[in-house]
Structure formats: C-alpha cells, structure tokens
Short mmCIF file of C-alpha atoms and ligand atoms in Angstrom, two decimals:
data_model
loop_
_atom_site.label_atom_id
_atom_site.label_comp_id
_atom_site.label_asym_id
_atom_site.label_seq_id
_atom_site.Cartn_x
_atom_site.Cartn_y
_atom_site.Cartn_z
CA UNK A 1 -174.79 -41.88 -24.82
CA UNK A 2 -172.30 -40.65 -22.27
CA UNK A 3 -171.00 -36.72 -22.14
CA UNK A 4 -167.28 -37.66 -24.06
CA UNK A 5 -168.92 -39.63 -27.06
CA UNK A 6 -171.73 -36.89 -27.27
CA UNK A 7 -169.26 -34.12 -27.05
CA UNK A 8 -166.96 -35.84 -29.73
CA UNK A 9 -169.92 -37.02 -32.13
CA UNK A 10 -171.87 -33.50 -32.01
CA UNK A 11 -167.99 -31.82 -32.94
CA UNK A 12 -167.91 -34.23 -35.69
CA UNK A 13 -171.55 -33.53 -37.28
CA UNK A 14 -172.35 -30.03 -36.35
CA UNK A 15 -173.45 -27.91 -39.47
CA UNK A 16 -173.41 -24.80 -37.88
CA UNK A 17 -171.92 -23.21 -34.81
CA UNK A 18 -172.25 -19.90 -33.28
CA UNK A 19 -168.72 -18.99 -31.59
CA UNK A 20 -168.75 -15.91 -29.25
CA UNK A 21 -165.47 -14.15 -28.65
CA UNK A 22 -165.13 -11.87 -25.53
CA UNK A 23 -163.07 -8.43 -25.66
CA UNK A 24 -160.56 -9.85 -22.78
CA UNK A 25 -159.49 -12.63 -25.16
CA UNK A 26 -159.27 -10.50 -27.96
CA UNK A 27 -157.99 -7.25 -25.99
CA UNK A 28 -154.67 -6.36 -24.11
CA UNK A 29 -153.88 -3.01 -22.27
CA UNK A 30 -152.98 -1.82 -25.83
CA UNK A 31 -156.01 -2.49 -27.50
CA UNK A 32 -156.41 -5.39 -29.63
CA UNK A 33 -154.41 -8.51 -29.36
CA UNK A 34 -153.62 -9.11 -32.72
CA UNK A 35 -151.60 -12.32 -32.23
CA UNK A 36 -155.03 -13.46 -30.86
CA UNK A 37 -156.77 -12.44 -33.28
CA UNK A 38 -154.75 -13.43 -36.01
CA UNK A 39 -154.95 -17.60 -34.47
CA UNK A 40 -158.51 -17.29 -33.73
CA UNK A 41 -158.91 -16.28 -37.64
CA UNK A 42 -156.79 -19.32 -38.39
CA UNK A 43 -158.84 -21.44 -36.47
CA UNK A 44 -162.51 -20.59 -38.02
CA UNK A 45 -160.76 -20.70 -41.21
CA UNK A 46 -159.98 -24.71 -40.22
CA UNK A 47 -163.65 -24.72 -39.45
CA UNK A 48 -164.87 -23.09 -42.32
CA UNK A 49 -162.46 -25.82 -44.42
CA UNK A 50 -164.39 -28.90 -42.76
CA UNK A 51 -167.60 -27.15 -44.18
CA UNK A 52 -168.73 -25.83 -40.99
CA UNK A 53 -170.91 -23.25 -41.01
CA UNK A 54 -169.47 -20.45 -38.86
CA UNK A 55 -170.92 -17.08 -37.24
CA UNK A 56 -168.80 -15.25 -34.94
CA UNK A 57 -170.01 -13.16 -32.11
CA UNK A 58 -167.25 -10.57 -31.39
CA UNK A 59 -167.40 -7.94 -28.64
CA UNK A 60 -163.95 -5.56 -28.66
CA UNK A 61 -165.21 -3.19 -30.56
CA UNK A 62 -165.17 -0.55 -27.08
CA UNK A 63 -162.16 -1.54 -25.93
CA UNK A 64 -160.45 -0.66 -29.95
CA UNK A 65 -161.97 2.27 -30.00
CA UNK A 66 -160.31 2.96 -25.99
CA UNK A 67 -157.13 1.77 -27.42
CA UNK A 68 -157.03 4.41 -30.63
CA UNK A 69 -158.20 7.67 -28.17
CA UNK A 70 -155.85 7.21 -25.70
CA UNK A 71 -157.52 8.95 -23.08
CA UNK A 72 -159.37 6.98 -21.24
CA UNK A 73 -160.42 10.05 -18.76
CA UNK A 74 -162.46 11.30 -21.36
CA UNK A 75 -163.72 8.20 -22.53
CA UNK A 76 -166.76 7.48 -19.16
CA UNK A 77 -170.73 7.57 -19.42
CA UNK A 78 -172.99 5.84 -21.91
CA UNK A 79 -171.94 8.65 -24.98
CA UNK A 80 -168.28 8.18 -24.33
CA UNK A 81 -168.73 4.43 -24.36
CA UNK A 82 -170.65 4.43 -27.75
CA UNK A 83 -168.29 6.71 -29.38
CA UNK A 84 -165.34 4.76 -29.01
CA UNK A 85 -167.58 1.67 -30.09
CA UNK A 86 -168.23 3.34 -32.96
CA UNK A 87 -164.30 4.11 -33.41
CA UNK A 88 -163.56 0.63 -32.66
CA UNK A 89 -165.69 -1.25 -34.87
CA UNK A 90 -164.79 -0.18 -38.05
CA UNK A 91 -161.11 -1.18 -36.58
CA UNK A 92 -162.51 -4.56 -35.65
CA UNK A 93 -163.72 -5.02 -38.39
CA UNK A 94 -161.14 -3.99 -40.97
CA UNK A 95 -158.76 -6.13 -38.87
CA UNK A 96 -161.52 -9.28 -39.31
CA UNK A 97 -161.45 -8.54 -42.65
CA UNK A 98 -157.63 -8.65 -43.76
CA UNK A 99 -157.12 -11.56 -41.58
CA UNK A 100 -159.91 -13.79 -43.36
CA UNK A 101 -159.07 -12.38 -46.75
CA UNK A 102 -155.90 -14.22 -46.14
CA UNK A 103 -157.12 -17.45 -46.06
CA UNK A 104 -159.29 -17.19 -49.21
CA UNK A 105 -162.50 -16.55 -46.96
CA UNK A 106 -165.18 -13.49 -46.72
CA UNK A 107 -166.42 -11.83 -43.43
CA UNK A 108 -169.47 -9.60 -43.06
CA UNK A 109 -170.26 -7.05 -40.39
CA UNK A 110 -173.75 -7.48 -38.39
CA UNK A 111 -174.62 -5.19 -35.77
CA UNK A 112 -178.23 -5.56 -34.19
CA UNK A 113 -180.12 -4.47 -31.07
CA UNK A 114 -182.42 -6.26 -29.02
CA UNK A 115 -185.38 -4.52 -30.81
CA UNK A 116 -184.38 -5.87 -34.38
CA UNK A 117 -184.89 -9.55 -33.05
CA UNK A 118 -188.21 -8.60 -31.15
CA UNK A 119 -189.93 -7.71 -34.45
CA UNK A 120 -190.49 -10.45 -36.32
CA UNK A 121 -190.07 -9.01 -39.69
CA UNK A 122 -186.91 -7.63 -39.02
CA UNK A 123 -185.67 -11.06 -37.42
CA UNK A 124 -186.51 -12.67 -40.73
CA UNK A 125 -184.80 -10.35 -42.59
CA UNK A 126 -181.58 -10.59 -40.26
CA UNK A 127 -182.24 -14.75 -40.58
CA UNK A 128 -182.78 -14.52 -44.44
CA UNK A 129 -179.11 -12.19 -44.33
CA UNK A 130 -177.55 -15.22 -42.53
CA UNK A 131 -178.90 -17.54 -45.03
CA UNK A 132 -177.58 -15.92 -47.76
CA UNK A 133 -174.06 -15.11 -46.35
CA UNK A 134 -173.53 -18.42 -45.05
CA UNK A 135 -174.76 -20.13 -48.34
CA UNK A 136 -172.01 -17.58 -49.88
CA UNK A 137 -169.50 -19.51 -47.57
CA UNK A 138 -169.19 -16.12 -45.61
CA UNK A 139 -168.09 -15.55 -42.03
CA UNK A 140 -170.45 -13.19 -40.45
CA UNK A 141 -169.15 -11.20 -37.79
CA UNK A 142 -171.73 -10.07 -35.11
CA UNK A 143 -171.69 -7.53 -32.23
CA UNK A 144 -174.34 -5.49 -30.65
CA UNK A 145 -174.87 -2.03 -32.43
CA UNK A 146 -173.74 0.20 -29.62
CA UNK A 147 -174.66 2.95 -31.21
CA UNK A 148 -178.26 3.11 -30.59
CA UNK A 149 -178.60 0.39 -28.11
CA UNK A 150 -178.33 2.15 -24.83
CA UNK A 151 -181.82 1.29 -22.93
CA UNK A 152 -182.54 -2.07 -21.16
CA UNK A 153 -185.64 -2.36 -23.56
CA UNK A 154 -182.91 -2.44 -26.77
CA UNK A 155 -180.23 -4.05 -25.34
CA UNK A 156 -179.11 -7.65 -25.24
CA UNK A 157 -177.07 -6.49 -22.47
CA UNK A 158 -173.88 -8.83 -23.21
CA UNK A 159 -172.81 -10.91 -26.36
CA UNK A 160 -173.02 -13.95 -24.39
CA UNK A 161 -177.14 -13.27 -24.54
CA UNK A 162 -177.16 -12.22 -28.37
CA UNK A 163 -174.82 -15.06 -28.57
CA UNK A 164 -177.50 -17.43 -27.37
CA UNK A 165 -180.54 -15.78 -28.98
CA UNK A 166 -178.52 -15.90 -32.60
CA UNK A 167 -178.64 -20.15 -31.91
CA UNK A 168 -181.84 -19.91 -32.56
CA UNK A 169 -181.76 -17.52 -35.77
CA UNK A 170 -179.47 -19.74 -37.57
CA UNK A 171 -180.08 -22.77 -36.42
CA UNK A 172 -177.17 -24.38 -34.90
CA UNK A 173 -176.29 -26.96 -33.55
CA UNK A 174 -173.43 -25.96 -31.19
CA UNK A 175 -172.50 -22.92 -29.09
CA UNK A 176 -168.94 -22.34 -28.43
CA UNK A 177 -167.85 -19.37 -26.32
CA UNK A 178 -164.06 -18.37 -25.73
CA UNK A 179 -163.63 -17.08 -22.35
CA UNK A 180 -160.35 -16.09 -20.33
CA UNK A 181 -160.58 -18.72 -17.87
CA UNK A 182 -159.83 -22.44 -18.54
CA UNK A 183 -163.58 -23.18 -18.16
CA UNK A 184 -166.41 -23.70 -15.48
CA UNK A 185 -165.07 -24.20 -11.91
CA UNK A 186 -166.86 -26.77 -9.56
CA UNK A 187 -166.87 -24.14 -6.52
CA UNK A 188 -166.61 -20.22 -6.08
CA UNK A 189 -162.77 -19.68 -5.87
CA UNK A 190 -163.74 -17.01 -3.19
CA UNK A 191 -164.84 -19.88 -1.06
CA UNK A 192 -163.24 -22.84 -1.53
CA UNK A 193 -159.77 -23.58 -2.51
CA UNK A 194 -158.50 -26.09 -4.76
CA UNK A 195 -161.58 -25.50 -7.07
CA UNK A 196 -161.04 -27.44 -10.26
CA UNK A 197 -162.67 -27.36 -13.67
CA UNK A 198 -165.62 -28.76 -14.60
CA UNK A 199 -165.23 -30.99 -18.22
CA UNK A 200 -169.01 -31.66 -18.48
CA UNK A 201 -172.09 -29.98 -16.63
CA UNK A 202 -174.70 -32.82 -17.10
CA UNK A 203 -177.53 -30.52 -16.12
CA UNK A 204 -176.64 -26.32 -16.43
CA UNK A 205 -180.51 -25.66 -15.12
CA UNK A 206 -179.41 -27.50 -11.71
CA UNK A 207 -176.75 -25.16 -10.93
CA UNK A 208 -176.81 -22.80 -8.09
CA UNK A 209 -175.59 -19.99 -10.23
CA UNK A 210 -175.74 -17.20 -7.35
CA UNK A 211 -173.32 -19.59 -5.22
CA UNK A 212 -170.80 -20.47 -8.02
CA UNK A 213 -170.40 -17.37 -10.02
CA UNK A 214 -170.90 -14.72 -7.02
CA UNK A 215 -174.07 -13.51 -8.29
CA UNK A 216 -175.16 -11.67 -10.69
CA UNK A 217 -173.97 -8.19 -10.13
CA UNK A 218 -170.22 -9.35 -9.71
CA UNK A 219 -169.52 -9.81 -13.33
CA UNK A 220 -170.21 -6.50 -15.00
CA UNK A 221 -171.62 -7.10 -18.90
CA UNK A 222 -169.87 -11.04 -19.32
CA UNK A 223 -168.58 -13.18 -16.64
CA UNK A 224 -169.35 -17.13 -16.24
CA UNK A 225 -172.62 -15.56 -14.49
CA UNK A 226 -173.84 -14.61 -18.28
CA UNK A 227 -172.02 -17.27 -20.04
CA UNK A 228 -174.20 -19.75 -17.76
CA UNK A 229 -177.52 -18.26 -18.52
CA UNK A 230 -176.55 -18.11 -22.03
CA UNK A 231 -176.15 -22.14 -21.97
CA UNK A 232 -179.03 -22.26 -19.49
CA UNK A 233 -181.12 -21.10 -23.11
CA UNK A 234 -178.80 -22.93 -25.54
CA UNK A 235 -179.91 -25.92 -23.47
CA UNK A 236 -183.73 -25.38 -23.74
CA UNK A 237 -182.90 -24.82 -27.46
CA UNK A 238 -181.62 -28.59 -27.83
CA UNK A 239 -177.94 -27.11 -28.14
CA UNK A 240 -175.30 -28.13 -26.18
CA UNK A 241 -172.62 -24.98 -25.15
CA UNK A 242 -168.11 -25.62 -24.99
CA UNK A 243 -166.87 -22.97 -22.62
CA UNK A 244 -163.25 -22.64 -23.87
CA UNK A 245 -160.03 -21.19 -22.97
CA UNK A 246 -159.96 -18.25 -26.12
CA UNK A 247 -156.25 -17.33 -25.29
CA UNK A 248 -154.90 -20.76 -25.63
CA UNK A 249 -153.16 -21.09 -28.81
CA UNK A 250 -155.50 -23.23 -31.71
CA UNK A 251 -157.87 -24.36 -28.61
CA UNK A 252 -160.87 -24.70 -31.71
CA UNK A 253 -158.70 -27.08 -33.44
CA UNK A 254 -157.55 -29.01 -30.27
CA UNK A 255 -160.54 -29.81 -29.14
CA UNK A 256 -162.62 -30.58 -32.80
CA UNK A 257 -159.40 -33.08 -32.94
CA UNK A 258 -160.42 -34.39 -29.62
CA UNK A 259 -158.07 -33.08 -26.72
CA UNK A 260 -160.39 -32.70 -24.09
CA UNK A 261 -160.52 -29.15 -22.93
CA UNK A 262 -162.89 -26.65 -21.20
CA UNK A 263 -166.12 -27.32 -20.20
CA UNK A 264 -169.09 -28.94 -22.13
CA UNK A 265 -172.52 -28.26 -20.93
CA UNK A 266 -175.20 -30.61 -22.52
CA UNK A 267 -178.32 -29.78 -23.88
CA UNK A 268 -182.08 -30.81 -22.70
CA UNK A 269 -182.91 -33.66 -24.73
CA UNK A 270 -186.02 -32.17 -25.99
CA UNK A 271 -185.12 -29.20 -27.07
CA UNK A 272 -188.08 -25.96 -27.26
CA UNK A 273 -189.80 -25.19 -30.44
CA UNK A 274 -188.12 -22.26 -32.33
CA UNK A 275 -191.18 -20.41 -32.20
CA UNK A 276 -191.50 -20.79 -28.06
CA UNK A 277 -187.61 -19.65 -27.91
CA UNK A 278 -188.31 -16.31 -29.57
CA UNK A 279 -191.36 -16.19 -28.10
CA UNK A 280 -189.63 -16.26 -24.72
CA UNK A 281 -186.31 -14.34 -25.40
CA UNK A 282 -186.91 -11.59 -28.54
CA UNK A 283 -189.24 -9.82 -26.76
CA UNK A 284 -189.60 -7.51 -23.57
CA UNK A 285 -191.46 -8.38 -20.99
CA UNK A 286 -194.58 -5.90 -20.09
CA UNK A 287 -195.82 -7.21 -16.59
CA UNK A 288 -196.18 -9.67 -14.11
CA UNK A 289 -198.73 -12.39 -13.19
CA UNK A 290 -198.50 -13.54 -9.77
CA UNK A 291 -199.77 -17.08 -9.06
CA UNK A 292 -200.13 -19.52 -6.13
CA UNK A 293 -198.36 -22.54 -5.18
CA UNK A 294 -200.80 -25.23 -6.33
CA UNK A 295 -200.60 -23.36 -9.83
CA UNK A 296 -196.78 -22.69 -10.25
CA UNK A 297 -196.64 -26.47 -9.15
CA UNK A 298 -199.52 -27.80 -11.97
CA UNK A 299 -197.32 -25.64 -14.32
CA UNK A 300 -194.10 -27.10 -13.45
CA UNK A 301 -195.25 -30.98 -13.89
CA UNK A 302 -195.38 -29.51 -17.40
CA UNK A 303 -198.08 -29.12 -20.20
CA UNK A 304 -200.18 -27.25 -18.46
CA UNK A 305 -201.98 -23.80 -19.14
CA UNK A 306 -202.30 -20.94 -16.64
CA UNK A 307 -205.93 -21.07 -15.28
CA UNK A 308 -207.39 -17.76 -13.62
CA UNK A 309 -207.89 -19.36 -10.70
CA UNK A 310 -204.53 -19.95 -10.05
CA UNK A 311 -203.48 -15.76 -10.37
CA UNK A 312 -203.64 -14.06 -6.89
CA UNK A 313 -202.57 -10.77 -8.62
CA UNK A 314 -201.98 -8.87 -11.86
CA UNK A 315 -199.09 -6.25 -12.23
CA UNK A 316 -198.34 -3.65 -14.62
CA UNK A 317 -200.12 -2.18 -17.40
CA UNK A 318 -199.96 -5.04 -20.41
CA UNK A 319 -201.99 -5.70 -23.64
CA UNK A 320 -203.47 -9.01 -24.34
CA UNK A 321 -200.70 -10.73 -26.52
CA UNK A 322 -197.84 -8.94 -24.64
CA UNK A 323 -194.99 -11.10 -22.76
CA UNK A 324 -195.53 -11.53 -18.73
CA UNK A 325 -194.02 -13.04 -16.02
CA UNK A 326 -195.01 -15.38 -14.31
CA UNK A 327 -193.57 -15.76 -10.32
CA UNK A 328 -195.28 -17.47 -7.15
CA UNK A 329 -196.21 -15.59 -4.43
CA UNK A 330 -193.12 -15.98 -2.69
CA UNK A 331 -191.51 -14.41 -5.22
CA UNK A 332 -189.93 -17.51 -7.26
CA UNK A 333 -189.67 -17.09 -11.17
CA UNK A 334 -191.70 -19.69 -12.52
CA UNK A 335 -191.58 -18.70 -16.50
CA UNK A 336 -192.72 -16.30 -19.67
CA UNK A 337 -195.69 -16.59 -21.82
CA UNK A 338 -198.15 -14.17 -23.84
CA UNK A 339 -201.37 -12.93 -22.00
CA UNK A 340 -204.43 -13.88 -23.49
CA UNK A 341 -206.07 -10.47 -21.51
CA UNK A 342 -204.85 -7.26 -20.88
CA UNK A 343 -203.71 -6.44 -17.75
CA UNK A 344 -207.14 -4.92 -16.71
CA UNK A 345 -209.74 -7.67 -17.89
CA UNK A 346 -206.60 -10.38 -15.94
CA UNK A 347 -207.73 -8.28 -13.01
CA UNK A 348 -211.27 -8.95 -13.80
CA UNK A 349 -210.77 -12.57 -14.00
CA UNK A 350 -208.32 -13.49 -11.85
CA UNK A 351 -209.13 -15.92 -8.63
CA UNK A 352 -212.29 -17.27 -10.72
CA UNK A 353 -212.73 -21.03 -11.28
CA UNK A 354 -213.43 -22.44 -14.87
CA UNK A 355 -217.00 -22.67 -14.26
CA UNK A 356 -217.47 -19.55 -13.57
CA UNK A 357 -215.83 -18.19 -16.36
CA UNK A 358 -218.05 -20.18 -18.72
CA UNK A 359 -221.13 -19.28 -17.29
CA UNK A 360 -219.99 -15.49 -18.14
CA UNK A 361 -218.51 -16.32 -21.44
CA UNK A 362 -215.26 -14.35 -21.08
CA UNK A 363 -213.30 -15.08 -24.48
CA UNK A 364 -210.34 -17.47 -23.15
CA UNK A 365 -210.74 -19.78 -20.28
CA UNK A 366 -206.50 -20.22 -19.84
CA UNK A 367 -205.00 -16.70 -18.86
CA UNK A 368 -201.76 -17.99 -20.65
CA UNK A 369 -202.47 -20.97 -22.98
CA UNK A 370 -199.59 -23.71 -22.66
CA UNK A 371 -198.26 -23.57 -26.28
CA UNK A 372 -197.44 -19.56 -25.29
CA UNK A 373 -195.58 -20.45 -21.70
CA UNK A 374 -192.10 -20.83 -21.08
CA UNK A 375 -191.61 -22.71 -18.13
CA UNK A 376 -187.85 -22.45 -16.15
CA UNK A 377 -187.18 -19.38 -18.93
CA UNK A 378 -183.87 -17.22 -18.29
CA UNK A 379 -184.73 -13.94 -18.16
N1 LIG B 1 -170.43 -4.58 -27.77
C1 LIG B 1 -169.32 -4.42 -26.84
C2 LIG B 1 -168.00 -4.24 -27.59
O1 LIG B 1 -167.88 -4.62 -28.73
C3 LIG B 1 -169.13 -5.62 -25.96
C4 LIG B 1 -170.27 -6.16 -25.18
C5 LIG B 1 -169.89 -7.44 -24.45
O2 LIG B 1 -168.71 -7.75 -24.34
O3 LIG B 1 -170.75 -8.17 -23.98
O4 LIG B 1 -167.06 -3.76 -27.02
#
C-alpha cells in the first residue's frame, strides 16, 4: 500500500492515539496560550466524538508556573525549575479541565517518572488506570512528574520519549505529536537553503539524524532530534508517527479529513513484541558488553543470540537479568538485551567458544538469549 492510502486508512481506523503537545505550542511569552489551548481542546473533543480513544501528552506545566512568578531571575537550577512545575500544573490542569468540561468530556491528570514504568507492577497499575479512564470515555492528560524526577535514572528526559514509551502502555495505534514547525525538513536549514518538508519518511531508522537535526545536544529537552527518536521506537512498535504543525488552527481535524499536512513517518511492518519494547525502553541500562565485528554482524542479520565468543570485553558492574548494551568495538551501538550473567561470571566467559562452555557446564550457553535483545534500539 503506498504512504497516502496508509496514512489516510490508519486515520480512518485507529482506536487509540497518543497525541503529545509541546510547551512552545501551547506557551507564549505570557504563559499559556489559551487560544491554543482552547482549539486544541476542540479538536480532541472531534476525536473523542468519532470514538477515538485519546491520551494527551502535555508538557507546559514549567513554563505556567514561569508565567504566574514573574521572575524569571529567581526561577534557574533544578529546584527552581520543579517549583514552578509544580505551580504550573495544577494551572494546566485546571485550564484542561474547564476547557473539556465544555464539550461534555472528562480529563484526568497523570504524572509519572521513568521509574514507575521500569517496575512492572507499577506499569500495570498505570496501564490498568488507562484502561479504566479510557473505558470511562476520559481524556487523560499526561506529563512527567517534575517533582521528583530530577536524575537521568528517573527521568524520561522529554515528553516526546514518555510520549513514545506510553504507545506501548495503551496500545495504540498512532502517534501524533504537535510541534512548532510545519514538519520534518529534508536538509539541515543551517546547511542548505531551500530545505522543504518532508510529507512521508518511508524509513525514520535510515535517517542520518546527527546531519539533519544538528545533533543531539542542539535541541535542549524536545527538538525534531527527540521527536525522531521517539518515531524511531513508535516504528519498532508497529506504529506509524504524524509530526504536525500544533499552532495551526484545527490541524487534527484537517488532516483526519484528509488535507495533507506535516510529516508522516511509517512504521516497520513487523512491529516488536510488547514485552521486547519495555524490555528495551522501561528500564535503565546497568553496563556494557562489547562485541566484535563478526558478532554485531551475526546479530544484525537478525534472530540471533549473543554467543560468548563473540564479547571482547565486559563493562560495569551488572546483575544477571539487568539491561546492557551492546556496541562493537569500534564503538557502534548495536542494541539492548538482559544478561544472562553478571558482569563478573561475563568476564569469566567471555572469548570462549560453545564447546568449551559445555564441557564446563556454565548455566547458559548465549550471554544474551535472542528473545531478550533489542537489535537497532534507541537509547
Ligand atoms: N514536564 C515539562 C513541563 O511540563 C516539559 C518537558 C518537555 O517539554 O519535554 O513543562
């Protein structure tokens, strides 16, 4: 099926979509845009008529909470950040709340960290929350709890990423994130002029990120950068991504009624198990396991284990079960997966061939079995 059909027949069928706001859209210099707001409420509520089951990701609650202090000199470092997302929120929210209330329809306020999804108790009680809200017809309303999420280890780091990791918690079917920019441009704009937009990205894993977005470290917590890697996991999921112009007047609506706009990033064909995609992206990552080039290149053709004779070294202090990385020698990311040894028995049997680890009986012959590995994972 080509991109435009796809696009127009997965717009027409979804079930459920997760649709991640950014605070530029919903933001001005005096705090939140409420004639923004107000059509992006209108617009879900459209959504929400057509029996579409909607969560929205909404970041804004800093820059609210900015807006109501007034003094921004005051307002640096991680505390001063948290406090006025802790002022903001509640803002946020109420505003959320009035605005849905008049068009007949509920919201709910979610905060989580990074740490509530890496349990897995405490991700099926945040999925069996969902369930119940959106069986309640309810809009949740999601944003990272600011409060206590200050460390690498408990923070998704942007909403694009707990955008992308709540796909997989509810189970949609399409991810939809609102951006100030008209979409995905074919070029760096720093480089080349006349870039235009992309409409479809047939492949997002293909891209050279680093070259179109400026890297990484140019886009602070969002940026296409983010938004990229976000559809880079949406993809793996099975789910395709619409980057979308948020500050465009009823853009939802224009383009479920088929005006072609922004970009639309398809999905892998076979999508991960759900399992594989927490697996990969709920939890943190304890070490590394570095690996030559015959191995990274048996792993890549796919459905393959890591062997110990593959591993040239072992680094950092894991337990057996933890999540590792897995690079070349050269220093190329090659994927996640759970250890089947600790970091110091990996050392033990690193290098060693498969015969050799029978005749010394050591419990596991793969040091990473392949239903546990992620290959190509975004991390
Ligand atoms: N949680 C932050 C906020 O509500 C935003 C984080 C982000 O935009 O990625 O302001």
């Amino acid at each position: 099926m080509d991109w435009h059909a796809e696009k127009q027949a997965i717009l027409q069928q979804a079930r459920c979509v997760v649709i991640k706001v950014g605070s530029a859209v919903l933001t001005d210099e005096h705090g939140l845009d409420l004639h923004v707001i107000k059509n992006l409420v209108k617009q879900l509520a459209f959504l929400h008529s057509k029996e579409l089951n909607v969560v929205l990701v909404s970041s804004g609650a800093v820059a609210a909470g900015r807006a109501v202090l007034r003094e921004e000199s005051s307002i640096g470092g991680v505390p001063g950040k948290q406090a006025a997302s802790a002022i903001g929120q509640s803002r946020l929210m109420h505003t959320y709340d009035q605005l849905f209330d008049a068009h007949g329809i509920i919201s709910a306020q979610i905060l989580l960290t990074k740490d509530d999804l890496s349990n897995r108790q405490r991700f099926l009680n945040a999925r069996n929350t969902f369930t119940q809200l959106l069986s309640w017809g309810v809009i949740p309303v999601v944003n990272e709890n600011d409060t206590v999420a200050v460390q690498e280890l408990l923070k998704f780091g942007d909403n694009d990423t707990l955008g992308s990791l709540l796909l997989n918690l509810v189970e949609a079917d399409l991810f939809i994130n609102l951006t100030t920019v008209g979409g995905v441009l074919c070029a760096n704009p720093e480089k080349v002029s006349n870039v235009t937009i992309m409409p479809c990205v047939e492949d997002v894993h293909s891209l050279d990120l680093d070259e179109l977005c400026g890297g990484k470290t140019s886009v602070g917590t969002g940026g296409m950068y983010s938004k990229l890697l976000s559809a880079r996991r949406a993809s793996q999921l099975g789910v395709p991504t619409l980057i979308l112009p948020g500050k465009e007047k009823d853009v939802l609506i224009r383009a479920f009624e088929g005006e072609e706009m922004g970009t639309w990033i398809r999905a892998n064909v076979r999508g991960i198990s759900r399992r594989k995609f927490w697996m990969a992206y709920n939890q943190n990552v304890y070490g590394e396991i570095v690996i030559d080039e015959g191995a990274a290149k048996a792993l890549r053709s796919g459905g393959k284990s890591l062997l110990p004779a593959g591993i040239t070294s072992v680094e950092g202090d894991f337990m057996a079960g933890d999540l590792v990385r897995v690079v070349t020698t050269q220093g190329d990311a090659v994927g996640v997966g759970l250890s089947n040894y600790n970091a110091k028995d990996l050392q033990m049997v690193k290098g060693r061939k498969l015969t050799e680890l029978m005749e010394s009986n050591e419990p596991y012959f793969e040091a990473i079995h392949c239903d546990n590995l992620l290959i190509g994972a975004v991390i």
